[in-house]
Amino acid sequence: MIPFDPRDALLSDLRASLGDRHVLTDPDVTAPYRVESRGLYRGEALAVLRPGSTAEVARAVRLCAAARVPVVAQGGNTGLTGGGVPGGGVVLSLERLTRVRGVDTVNASLTVEAGAILADVQAAADAAGMLFPLTYGSRGSARIGGSVSTNAGGLNVLAFGNTRELVLGLEVVLADGRVWDGLRGLRKDNAGYDLKHLFIGAEGTLGIVTAAVLKLFPKPRSVGVAVVGLGSARAALDLFVHLRARADRDLTAFEYLPPFALEIVLRHVHGAVRPLAGDHAAYALIEVSSSRPQADARADLEAALADALEGGLIEDAAIGTSGAQNDGLWRLREGVPEAQTREGASIKHDVSVPLSALPEFLERASAACVAAMPGLRPCGFGHFGDGNIHFNLTQPPGMDRDAFLARWGDFNRIVHDIVHALGGSIAAEHGVGLIKRDEMALYADPVGLDVMRRLKRALDPEDLLNPGKVLPRAADAPAGP
Amino acid sequence: MIPFDPRDALLSDLRASLGDRHVLTDPDVTAPYRVESRGLYRGEALAVLRPGSTAEVARAVRLCAAARVPVVAQGGNTGLTGGGVPGGGVVLSLERLTRVRGVDTVNASLTVEAGAILADVQAAADAAGMLFPLTYGSRGSARIGGSVSTNAGGLNVLAFGNTRELVLGLEVVLADGRVWDGLRGLRKDNAGYDLKHLFIGAEGTLGIVTAAVLKLFPKPRSVGVAVVGLGSARAALDLFVHLRARADRDLTAFEYLPPFALEIVLRHVHGAVRPLAGDHAAYALIEVSSSRPQADARADLEAALADALEGGLIEDAAIGTSGAQNDGLWRLREGVPEAQTREGASIKHDVSVPLSALPEFLERASAACVAAMPGLRPCGFGHFGDGNIHFNLTQPPGMDRDAFLARWGDFNRIVHDIVHALGGSIAAEHGVGLIKRDEMALYADPVGLDVMRRLKRALDPEDLLNPGKVLPRAADAPAGP
């Protein structure tokens, strides 16, 4: 007698629906879909599905729902929180839904499917003579559906906002396989609850984003980039406030680097060049840009920094005089993650605080972490102008990698307690996924957490969409099946 | 034997909790809280409650929930959709919660209670040397809680967004009287679902907003305002696209006026002065502004309009050369609602379409409405740059007012059908309330409407918060109590 496994019937139905080639079960073939980008998590999956259209996504979800098999949606699998790792159900990859459905340059919007790679969307906007400003390190492999589902931030948030602020409309497959058509390109729409915001940043736990209408902007015609040397993080904040008023909406980036970050970039990143002659206690990378034909962003930046120098806000500055020089200055900032990887193991935190609390956060968190582990090298860098610091801790030289990483939980407590005390967020731009799920139980407002659970039950009562992510198990919940 | 009315017990408990003075039951005293601002709707209320703190709001909601008495939250009662009209429960006025809890100029944020009047919030930001950009006609009496709950738009959306885009955090009393503390001043926060967006624009049906953290901006130092004469609505769109690329994020307003709107403003509004010598088929009011000290917004606008004139995009332009002249030009736009009231009865629509569809919408809707009622005077004006038109219909001269207004439903069908066909929204910036609730059943995506109903049940299972607003009754729902 052959034992009957209902999952065989599901696979057979999925193959009939999507085609054999698009239901992957060979463990070697599915391996890249089951591992988190840094190898922190590995999962098991019954299969990896590669539907080719929204209708196929809907059919696949309907079949899985009927069989009560969980579905983990996946884009480029570049996430940093384990949000896309399967726990035994199916991975539903959006990678075949890559079509740009339309560009409307008058409405300044672009409609694109969830599997389109971010760099390709940027290129499509550029080809239409416009700018899609969302950008971050993994732009060459990250996909739009993942950007939307994690509300990705990146390097252009200061002037253009997070992914959330760049989305005008969405198409979403719900937990029961129905399709919500919210693909509208409107700047104003108060016809009932704004459902797109429910799915943006929900990490695939409330629905699966299959397409989005995104905002476009005029292309910048003039860009100024500088790296400045500062006396302290507090001076960096003073400079930011000065530039925000001086450059107004032309201020498109204000990134922060501690001396350690610059040091390791200069040590490890090919082509990185020391920007300033002397050493400083802090550095900022600043970008000013505009599409106004009469604007001279470099001259504006230079004038603002001359004032800052005169007023004692900065110690030194290097301003790019060509596109190549600007790129070189940006490389100092964009090279930090790579340099950090080469310098040893890192314990990472992606946090935000109100801007006014940034210097205090950096001082307190650095001191507390070094006190907990002498020799540790704190590296709090990143999106200062957004209040968002990647507070990464590089291991003491020579320490055993695994012994160091085993302390991740201890440092979570130290860093996240300080973030929480300052009114900040323990998950600023990378999301919650698995890596911060249980931290949510410690820091989220309990009433807010209850509302989140109600939303999850309302939209996914069987807990089939990316189960076990984002929301910590309720204290009084049963242990589960 | 005296019949027992459980509502008497509730009123007595509310008086004990809020103080006698803050539980109003005299029909003369409660009358202003029970009528929509234009007198389109009148409601009944058991009482009007005036709690003095978030804790008192929570207590009042808890008592009402226990007695199963509905609660309609109300701010300045300036809404235009009947969203604040009670249907027999209590009105909960936020008017005593007016405190600015704090201003953080470094974080560029302001924390304020829901009952603060919009103009007072603007003044508080101004006193701190910054700008709170939200502004609209009723700013002298509208309150922040209502702005948030209706996601109000207004005159500064083009550069700064709707109210939704200006909110960093919220404090909300839920249907069961619990308080969600989401009062955070962060630019980036991906720690779970973004709950604030659930309550913004929900018109008090999912929770009662008691306080908000709002974004501030640098104050403009330089402003340029112009009124231009155009050959058509299509030319207005071409000009908008030209200016968006030329002025970039400095373009802070692009408002549209048909000749009829200018004509009635010049006829009825005190101090209104004809801006251009000749007559034109369309007019736009344009504002460019910046906080950059080196910016000369007027010169920039003048240069951009000179190019537009040379390129045949515009027929004529008047540029303000002083603050008083700028105010005078703005008065031509801001005077339209008053002028329309004086010109007779109006049937009003607050709609949006993709920018690329604006000229077609204006042409088709105007022609269809005039065909349905010869002598009718269409007046589609407003926030052109946001794709948002107040498509108002002024009665034919001499027609009976009530006979005209009785045709409102017929014109809804004509106008909203065209909006829907063009991918637009029938409720752009004023919300749904009562006036568009049943239209939602005709135009909302049915799957989306089902998701909205699920959200409502998840957060307000007893249907106690502003019942009967926003969501049309489901076709298969029982008639109700």
PDB file of C-alpha atoms in Angstrom, chain A residues 104-108 130 150-154 157 159-160 162 164-165 174 176 178-182 184-203 205-206 215 217-218 220-221 237 240-241 244-252 289-294 300 352-357 383 385-388 420 423-432 440 443-461 469-471, chain B residues 104-108 130 150-154 157 159-160 162 164-165 174 176 178-182 184-203 205-206 215 217-218 220-221 237 240-241 244-252 289-294 300 352-357 383 385-388 420 423-432 440 443-461 469-471:
ATOM      1  CA  ASP A 104       3.387  57.917 -18.098  1.00  0.00           C
ATOM      2  CA  THR A 105       5.849  60.809 -18.176  1.00  0.00           C
ATOM      3  CA  VAL A 106       3.094  63.417 -17.849  1.00  0.00           C
ATOM      4  CA  ASN A 107       1.708  61.760 -14.720  1.00  0.00           C
ATOM      5  CA  ALA A 108       5.319  61.063 -13.684  1.00  0.00           C
ATOM      6  CA  MET A 130      12.992  60.846 -15.631  1.00  0.00           C
ATOM      7  CA  THR A 150      10.054  45.738   3.112  1.00  0.00           C
ATOM      8  CA  ASN A 151       9.498  49.482   2.583  1.00  0.00           C
ATOM      9  CA  ALA A 152      13.160  49.703   1.643  1.00  0.00           C
ATOM     10  CA  GLY A 153      15.041  52.934   2.388  1.00  0.00           C
ATOM     11  CA  GLY A 154      18.484  53.513   0.950  1.00  0.00           C
ATOM     12  CA  VAL A 157      15.327  58.953   1.362  1.00  0.00           C
ATOM     13  CA  ALA A 159      14.569  64.208  -0.415  1.00  0.00           C
ATOM     14  CA  PHE A 160      12.357  61.462  -1.875  1.00  0.00           C
ATOM     15  CA  ASN A 162      11.204  55.581   1.649  1.00  0.00           C
ATOM     16  CA  ARG A 164       6.343  53.779   0.842  1.00  0.00           C
ATOM     17  CA  GLU A 165       6.431  57.404  -0.262  1.00  0.00           C
ATOM     18  CA  LEU A 174      -4.536  38.056  -1.015  1.00  0.00           C
ATOM     19  CA  ASP A 176      -7.249  33.367  -0.432  1.00  0.00           C
ATOM     20  CA  ARG A 178      -8.208  36.937  -4.782  1.00  0.00           C
ATOM     21  CA  VAL A 179      -6.553  39.902  -6.502  1.00  0.00           C
ATOM     22  CA  TRP A 180      -6.924  43.439  -5.166  1.00  0.00           C
ATOM     23  CA  ASP A 181      -6.574  45.864  -8.056  1.00  0.00           C
ATOM     24  CA  GLY A 182      -5.253  49.059  -6.522  1.00  0.00           C
ATOM     25  CA  ARG A 184      -3.949  53.624  -9.630  1.00  0.00           C
ATOM     26  CA  GLY A 185      -1.606  56.487 -10.428  1.00  0.00           C
ATOM     27  CA  LEU A 186      -3.205  59.174  -8.278  1.00  0.00           C
ATOM     28  CA  ARG A 187      -1.605  61.780  -6.007  1.00  0.00           C
ATOM     29  CA  LYS A 188      -4.836  62.132  -4.058  1.00  0.00           C
ATOM     30  CA  ASP A 189      -7.305  59.387  -3.270  1.00  0.00           C
ATOM     31  CA  ASN A 190      -9.405  59.359  -0.109  1.00  0.00           C
ATOM     32  CA  ALA A 191     -11.990  56.846  -1.317  1.00  0.00           C
ATOM     33  CA  GLY A 192     -11.974  54.703   1.806  1.00  0.00           C
ATOM     34  CA  TYR A 193      -9.055  53.227   3.725  1.00  0.00           C
ATOM     35  CA  ASP A 194      -5.685  53.525   1.996  1.00  0.00           C
ATOM     36  CA  LEU A 195      -5.027  49.813   1.515  1.00  0.00           C
ATOM     37  CA  LYS A 196      -1.660  50.123  -0.195  1.00  0.00           C
ATOM     38  CA  HIS A 197      -0.075  51.233   3.070  1.00  0.00           C
ATOM     39  CA  LEU A 198      -1.235  48.003   4.688  1.00  0.00           C
ATOM     40  CA  PHE A 199       0.791  45.879   2.280  1.00  0.00           C
ATOM     41  CA  ILE A 200       3.846  48.140   1.995  1.00  0.00           C
ATOM     42  CA  GLY A 201       6.346  47.013   4.612  1.00  0.00           C
ATOM     43  CA  ALA A 202       4.263  43.987   5.671  1.00  0.00           C
ATOM     44  CA  GLU A 203       6.959  41.619   4.377  1.00  0.00           C
ATOM     45  CA  THR A 205       2.543  38.487   5.643  1.00  0.00           C
ATOM     46  CA  LEU A 206      -0.705  40.211   4.579  1.00  0.00           C
ATOM     47  CA  LYS A 215       6.387  57.907  -8.740  1.00  0.00           C
ATOM     48  CA  PHE A 217      10.733  62.742 -10.749  1.00  0.00           C
ATOM     49  CA  PRO A 218      12.603  65.202 -12.969  1.00  0.00           C
ATOM     50  CA  PRO A 220      18.782  66.123 -11.752  1.00  0.00           C
ATOM     51  CA  ARG A 221      20.809  68.309 -14.120  1.00  0.00           C
ATOM     52  CA  LEU A 237      24.015  67.335  13.476  1.00  0.00           C
ATOM     53  CA  PHE A 240      22.846  68.968   8.928  1.00  0.00           C
ATOM     54  CA  VAL A 241      20.482  71.562  10.417  1.00  0.00           C
ATOM     55  CA  ARG A 244      18.688  71.666   5.597  1.00  0.00           C
ATOM     56  CA  ALA A 245      17.786  75.346   5.913  1.00  0.00           C
ATOM     57  CA  ARG A 246      20.385  76.461   3.314  1.00  0.00           C
ATOM     58  CA  ALA A 247      19.804  73.849   0.601  1.00  0.00           C
ATOM     59  CA  ASP A 248      16.131  73.161   1.382  1.00  0.00           C
ATOM     60  CA  ARG A 249      14.741  70.350  -0.773  1.00  0.00           C
ATOM     61  CA  ASP A 250      17.955  70.301  -2.849  1.00  0.00           C
ATOM     62  CA  LEU A 251      19.709  68.448  -0.011  1.00  0.00           C
ATOM     63  CA  THR A 252      19.481  64.887  -1.351  1.00  0.00           C
ATOM     64  CA  SER A 289      21.111  68.208  -6.517  1.00  0.00           C
ATOM     65  CA  SER A 290      18.485  69.884  -8.650  1.00  0.00           C
ATOM     66  CA  SER A 291      16.770  69.662 -12.011  1.00  0.00           C
ATOM     67  CA  ARG A 292      16.512  73.449 -12.264  1.00  0.00           C
ATOM     68  CA  PRO A 293      18.502  74.505 -15.330  1.00  0.00           C
ATOM     69  CA  GLN A 294      19.755  77.639 -13.579  1.00  0.00           C
ATOM     70  CA  ASP A 300      25.576  76.129  -3.804  1.00  0.00           C
ATOM     71  CA  SER A 352      16.593  55.033  13.922  1.00  0.00           C
ATOM     72  CA  VAL A 353      16.110  57.770  16.495  1.00  0.00           C
ATOM     73  CA  PRO A 354      14.759  61.321  16.290  1.00  0.00           C
ATOM     74  CA  LEU A 355      17.452  63.461  14.632  1.00  0.00           C
ATOM     75  CA  SER A 356      17.915  65.448  17.824  1.00  0.00           C
ATOM     76  CA  ALA A 357      18.946  62.242  19.642  1.00  0.00           C
ATOM     77  CA  HIS A 383      21.634  57.667   6.762  1.00  0.00           C
ATOM     78  CA  GLY A 385      19.808  62.808   7.727  1.00  0.00           C
ATOM     79  CA  ASP A 386      17.015  60.257   8.106  1.00  0.00           C
ATOM     80  CA  GLY A 387      17.919  59.520  11.738  1.00  0.00           C
ATOM     81  CA  ASN A 388      18.874  56.023  10.572  1.00  0.00           C
ATOM     82  CA  HIS A 420      14.043  52.467  22.762  1.00  0.00           C
ATOM     83  CA  GLY A 423      12.153  57.051  21.283  1.00  0.00           C
ATOM     84  CA  GLY A 424      13.667  55.216  18.331  1.00  0.00           C
ATOM     85  CA  SER A 425      12.961  52.152  16.222  1.00  0.00           C
ATOM     86  CA  ILE A 426      14.857  48.858  16.336  1.00  0.00           C
ATOM     87  CA  ALA A 427      13.950  48.199  12.699  1.00  0.00           C
ATOM     88  CA  ALA A 428      14.497  51.321  10.618  1.00  0.00           C
ATOM     89  CA  GLU A 429      14.803  50.315   6.972  1.00  0.00           C
ATOM     90  CA  HIS A 430      15.514  46.583   6.668  1.00  0.00           C
ATOM     91  CA  GLY A 431      12.360  45.311   8.325  1.00  0.00           C
ATOM     92  CA  VAL A 432      11.772  42.696  11.005  1.00  0.00           C
ATOM     93  CA  MET A 440       9.289  43.171  18.703  1.00  0.00           C
ATOM     94  CA  TYR A 443       9.873  46.956  22.387  1.00  0.00           C
ATOM     95  CA  ALA A 444       6.602  47.271  20.449  1.00  0.00           C
ATOM     96  CA  ASP A 445       3.727  49.066  22.139  1.00  0.00           C
ATOM     97  CA  PRO A 446       1.553  46.159  23.363  1.00  0.00           C
ATOM     98  CA  VAL A 447      -1.649  47.754  22.107  1.00  0.00           C
ATOM     99  CA  GLY A 448      -0.006  48.348  18.731  1.00  0.00           C
ATOM    100  CA  LEU A 449       1.161  44.737  18.631  1.00  0.00           C
ATOM    101  CA  ASP A 450      -2.369  43.571  19.344  1.00  0.00           C
ATOM    102  CA  VAL A 451      -3.662  45.721  16.471  1.00  0.00           C
ATOM    103  CA  MET A 452      -1.025  44.177  14.177  1.00  0.00           C
ATOM    104  CA  ARG A 453      -2.186  40.696  15.169  1.00  0.00           C
ATOM    105  CA  ARG A 454      -5.798  41.656  14.486  1.00  0.00           C
ATOM    106  CA  LEU A 455      -4.816  42.869  11.026  1.00  0.00           C
ATOM    107  CA  LYS A 456      -2.981  39.615  10.355  1.00  0.00           C
ATOM    108  CA  ARG A 457      -6.014  37.546  11.433  1.00  0.00           C
ATOM    109  CA  ALA A 458      -8.354  39.745   9.378  1.00  0.00           C
ATOM    110  CA  LEU A 459      -6.357  39.284   6.176  1.00  0.00           C
ATOM    111  CA  ASP A 460      -4.777  35.882   6.648  1.00  0.00           C
ATOM    112  CA  PRO A 461      -6.896  33.972   9.154  1.00  0.00           C
ATOM    113  CA  LYS A 469       7.739  36.454  10.372  1.00  0.00           C
ATOM    114  CA  VAL A 470       7.388  40.004  11.717  1.00  0.00           C
ATOM    115  CA  LEU A 471       4.949  39.253  14.553  1.00  0.00           C
TER     116      LEU A 471
ATOM    117  CA  ASP B 104      11.732  69.784  18.162  1.00  0.00           C
ATOM    118  CA  THR B 105      13.318  72.117  15.605  1.00  0.00           C
ATOM    119  CA  VAL B 106      16.317  69.820  15.100  1.00  0.00           C
ATOM    120  CA  ASN B 107      14.096  66.831  14.328  1.00  0.00           C
ATOM    121  CA  ALA B 108      11.809  69.239  12.435  1.00  0.00           C
ATOM    122  CA  MET B 130       9.764  76.680  10.711  1.00  0.00           C
ATOM    123  CA  THR B 150      -9.764  62.910   6.613  1.00  0.00           C
ATOM    124  CA  ASN B 151      -6.211  63.013   5.187  1.00  0.00           C
ATOM    125  CA  ALA B 152      -6.922  66.606   4.193  1.00  0.00           C
ATOM    126  CA  GLY B 153      -5.188  67.995   1.126  1.00  0.00           C
ATOM    127  CA  GLY B 154      -5.303  71.713   0.376  1.00  0.00           C
ATOM    128  CA  VAL B 157       0.168  69.253  -1.549  1.00  0.00           C
ATOM    129  CA  ALA B 159       5.576  69.979  -2.799  1.00  0.00           C
ATOM    130  CA  PHE B 160       4.680  68.722   0.689  1.00  0.00           C
ATOM    131  CA  ASN B 162      -1.313  65.396   1.817  1.00  0.00           C
ATOM    132  CA  ARG B 164      -0.781  61.642   5.438  1.00  0.00           C
ATOM    133  CA  GLU B 165       2.686  62.577   4.226  1.00  0.00           C
ATOM    134  CA  LEU B 174      -9.334  52.375  19.939  1.00  0.00           C
ATOM    135  CA  ASP B 176     -12.557  49.439  23.223  1.00  0.00           C
ATOM    136  CA  ARG B 178      -7.386  51.273  24.826  1.00  0.00           C
ATOM    137  CA  VAL B 179      -4.767  53.824  23.760  1.00  0.00           C
ATOM    138  CA  TRP B 180      -2.246  53.050  21.028  1.00  0.00           C
ATOM    139  CA  ASP B 181       0.879  55.101  21.658  1.00  0.00           C
ATOM    140  CA  GLY B 182       2.449  55.608  18.238  1.00  0.00           C
ATOM    141  CA  ARG B 184       7.119  58.738  17.457  1.00  0.00           C
ATOM    142  CA  GLY B 185       9.034  61.349  15.495  1.00  0.00           C
ATOM    143  CA  LEU B 186      10.924  59.028  13.142  1.00  0.00           C
ATOM    144  CA  ARG B 187      11.591  59.327   9.411  1.00  0.00           C
ATOM    145  CA  LYS B 188      12.191  55.596   9.169  1.00  0.00           C
ATOM    146  CA  ASP B 189      10.420  52.906  11.134  1.00  0.00           C
ATOM    147  CA  ASN B 190       9.795  49.432   9.747  1.00  0.00           C
ATOM    148  CA  ALA B 191       9.109  47.742  13.086  1.00  0.00           C
ATOM    149  CA  GLY B 192       5.978  45.895  11.997  1.00  0.00           C
ATOM    150  CA  TYR B 193       2.926  47.172  10.153  1.00  0.00           C
ATOM    151  CA  ASP B 194       2.721  50.952   9.825  1.00  0.00           C
ATOM    152  CA  LEU B 195      -0.398  51.479  11.911  1.00  0.00           C
ATOM    153  CA  LYS B 196      -0.592  55.251  11.574  1.00  0.00           C
ATOM    154  CA  HIS B 197      -1.606  54.876   7.934  1.00  0.00           C
ATOM    155  CA  LEU B 198      -4.574  52.785   9.000  1.00  0.00           C
ATOM    156  CA  PHE B 199      -6.046  55.625  11.044  1.00  0.00           C
ATOM    157  CA  ILE B 200      -5.107  58.506   8.732  1.00  0.00           C
ATOM    158  CA  GLY B 201      -8.030  59.085   6.393  1.00  0.00           C
ATOM    159  CA  ALA B 202     -10.271  56.537   8.152  1.00  0.00           C
ATOM    160  CA  GLU B 203     -12.660  59.329   9.235  1.00  0.00           C
ATOM    161  CA  THR B 205     -14.271  54.720  11.886  1.00  0.00           C
ATOM    162  CA  LEU B 206     -11.242  52.703  13.094  1.00  0.00           C
ATOM    163  CA  LYS B 215       6.705  67.203  10.111  1.00  0.00           C
ATOM    164  CA  PHE B 217      10.087  72.287   7.098  1.00  0.00           C
ATOM    165  CA  PRO B 218      12.410  75.244   6.591  1.00  0.00           C
ATOM    166  CA  PRO B 220      10.491  79.810   2.577  1.00  0.00           C
ATOM    167  CA  ARG B 221      12.613  82.956   2.248  1.00  0.00           C
ATOM    168  CA  LEU B 237      -0.992  70.554 -18.554  1.00  0.00           C
ATOM    169  CA  PHE B 240       2.710  72.176 -15.667  1.00  0.00           C
ATOM    170  CA  VAL B 241       5.074  69.587 -17.153  1.00  0.00           C
ATOM    171  CA  ARG B 244       7.838  70.709 -12.957  1.00  0.00           C
ATOM    172  CA  ALA B 245      11.099  70.075 -14.811  1.00  0.00           C
ATOM    173  CA  ARG B 246      12.217  73.718 -14.623  1.00  0.00           C
ATOM    174  CA  ALA B 247      11.392  74.531 -11.003  1.00  0.00           C
ATOM    175  CA  ASP B 248      11.763  70.988  -9.633  1.00  0.00           C
ATOM    176  CA  ARG B 249      10.816  70.779  -5.960  1.00  0.00           C
ATOM    177  CA  ASP B 250      10.513  74.591  -5.771  1.00  0.00           C
ATOM    178  CA  LEU B 251       7.156  74.376  -7.575  1.00  0.00           C
ATOM    179  CA  THR B 252       4.811  74.643  -4.582  1.00  0.00           C
ATOM    180  CA  SER B 289       9.225  79.066  -3.325  1.00  0.00           C
ATOM    181  CA  SER B 290      12.441  78.157  -1.577  1.00  0.00           C
ATOM    182  CA  SER B 291      14.276  78.533   1.706  1.00  0.00           C
ATOM    183  CA  ARG B 292      17.635  78.741  -0.074  1.00  0.00           C
ATOM    184  CA  PRO B 293      19.118  82.172   0.749  1.00  0.00           C
ATOM    185  CA  GLN B 294      20.549  82.509  -2.751  1.00  0.00           C
ATOM    186  CA  ASP B 300      13.136  81.925 -11.496  1.00  0.00           C
ATOM    187  CA  SER B 352      -8.882  63.190  -9.063  1.00  0.00           C
ATOM    188  CA  VAL B 353      -7.495  61.589 -12.209  1.00  0.00           C
ATOM    189  CA  PRO B 354      -3.969  60.852 -13.415  1.00  0.00           C
ATOM    190  CA  LEU B 355      -2.428  64.153 -14.513  1.00  0.00           C
ATOM    191  CA  SER B 356      -2.273  62.947 -18.101  1.00  0.00           C
ATOM    192  CA  ALA B 357      -6.086  62.583 -18.114  1.00  0.00           C
ATOM    193  CA  HIS B 383      -5.403  71.506  -7.442  1.00  0.00           C
ATOM    194  CA  GLY B 385      -0.874  69.823 -10.154  1.00  0.00           C
ATOM    195  CA  ASP B 386      -2.187  67.087  -7.846  1.00  0.00           C
ATOM    196  CA  GLY B 387      -4.647  65.824 -10.465  1.00  0.00           C
ATOM    197  CA  ASN B 388      -7.426  66.992  -8.136  1.00  0.00           C
ATOM    198  CA  HIS B 420     -13.866  56.071 -13.007  1.00  0.00           C
ATOM    199  CA  GLY B 423      -8.741  55.628 -13.613  1.00  0.00           C
ATOM    200  CA  GLY B 424      -9.557  58.364 -11.122  1.00  0.00           C
ATOM    201  CA  SER B 425     -10.970  58.681  -7.623  1.00  0.00           C
ATOM    202  CA  ILE B 426     -14.446  59.953  -6.725  1.00  0.00           C
ATOM    203  CA  ALA B 427     -13.124  61.141  -3.344  1.00  0.00           C
ATOM    204  CA  ALA B 428      -9.834  62.957  -3.755  1.00  0.00           C
ATOM    205  CA  GLU B 429      -9.233  65.113  -0.695  1.00  0.00           C
ATOM    206  CA  HIS B 430     -12.482  65.613   1.254  1.00  0.00           C
ATOM    207  CA  GLY B 431     -13.128  61.974   2.081  1.00  0.00           C
ATOM    208  CA  VAL B 432     -16.241  59.831   1.812  1.00  0.00           C
ATOM    209  CA  MET B 440     -18.223  53.596  -2.997  1.00  0.00           C
ATOM    210  CA  TYR B 443     -16.839  52.359  -7.961  1.00  0.00           C
ATOM    211  CA  ALA B 444     -14.610  50.710  -5.350  1.00  0.00           C
ATOM    212  CA  ASP B 445     -12.812  47.525  -6.335  1.00  0.00           C
ATOM    213  CA  PRO B 446     -14.999  44.815  -4.727  1.00  0.00           C
ATOM    214  CA  VAL B 447     -12.006  42.944  -3.323  1.00  0.00           C
ATOM    215  CA  GLY B 448     -10.671  46.196  -1.880  1.00  0.00           C
ATOM    216  CA  LEU B 449     -14.037  46.961  -0.352  1.00  0.00           C
ATOM    217  CA  ASP B 450     -14.085  43.530   1.270  1.00  0.00           C
ATOM    218  CA  VAL B 451     -10.608  44.176   2.722  1.00  0.00           C
ATOM    219  CA  MET B 452     -11.865  47.517   4.110  1.00  0.00           C
ATOM    220  CA  ARG B 453     -14.797  45.738   5.772  1.00  0.00           C
ATOM    221  CA  ARG B 454     -12.429  43.169   7.276  1.00  0.00           C
ATOM    222  CA  LEU B 455     -10.309  45.971   8.711  1.00  0.00           C
ATOM    223  CA  LYS B 456     -13.376  47.605  10.181  1.00  0.00           C
ATOM    224  CA  ARG B 457     -14.496  44.340  11.812  1.00  0.00           C
ATOM    225  CA  ALA B 458     -10.976  43.668  13.108  1.00  0.00           C
ATOM    226  CA  LEU B 459     -10.698  47.036  14.825  1.00  0.00           C
ATOM    227  CA  ASP B 460     -14.299  47.847  15.660  1.00  0.00           C
ATOM    228  CA  PRO B 461     -16.221  44.567  15.786  1.00  0.00           C
ATOM    229  CA  LYS B 469     -19.792  56.314   7.364  1.00  0.00           C
ATOM    230  CA  VAL B 470     -17.249  55.572   4.608  1.00  0.00           C
ATOM    231  CA  LEU B 471     -18.223  51.935   3.976  1.00  0.00           C
TER     232      LEU B 471
END
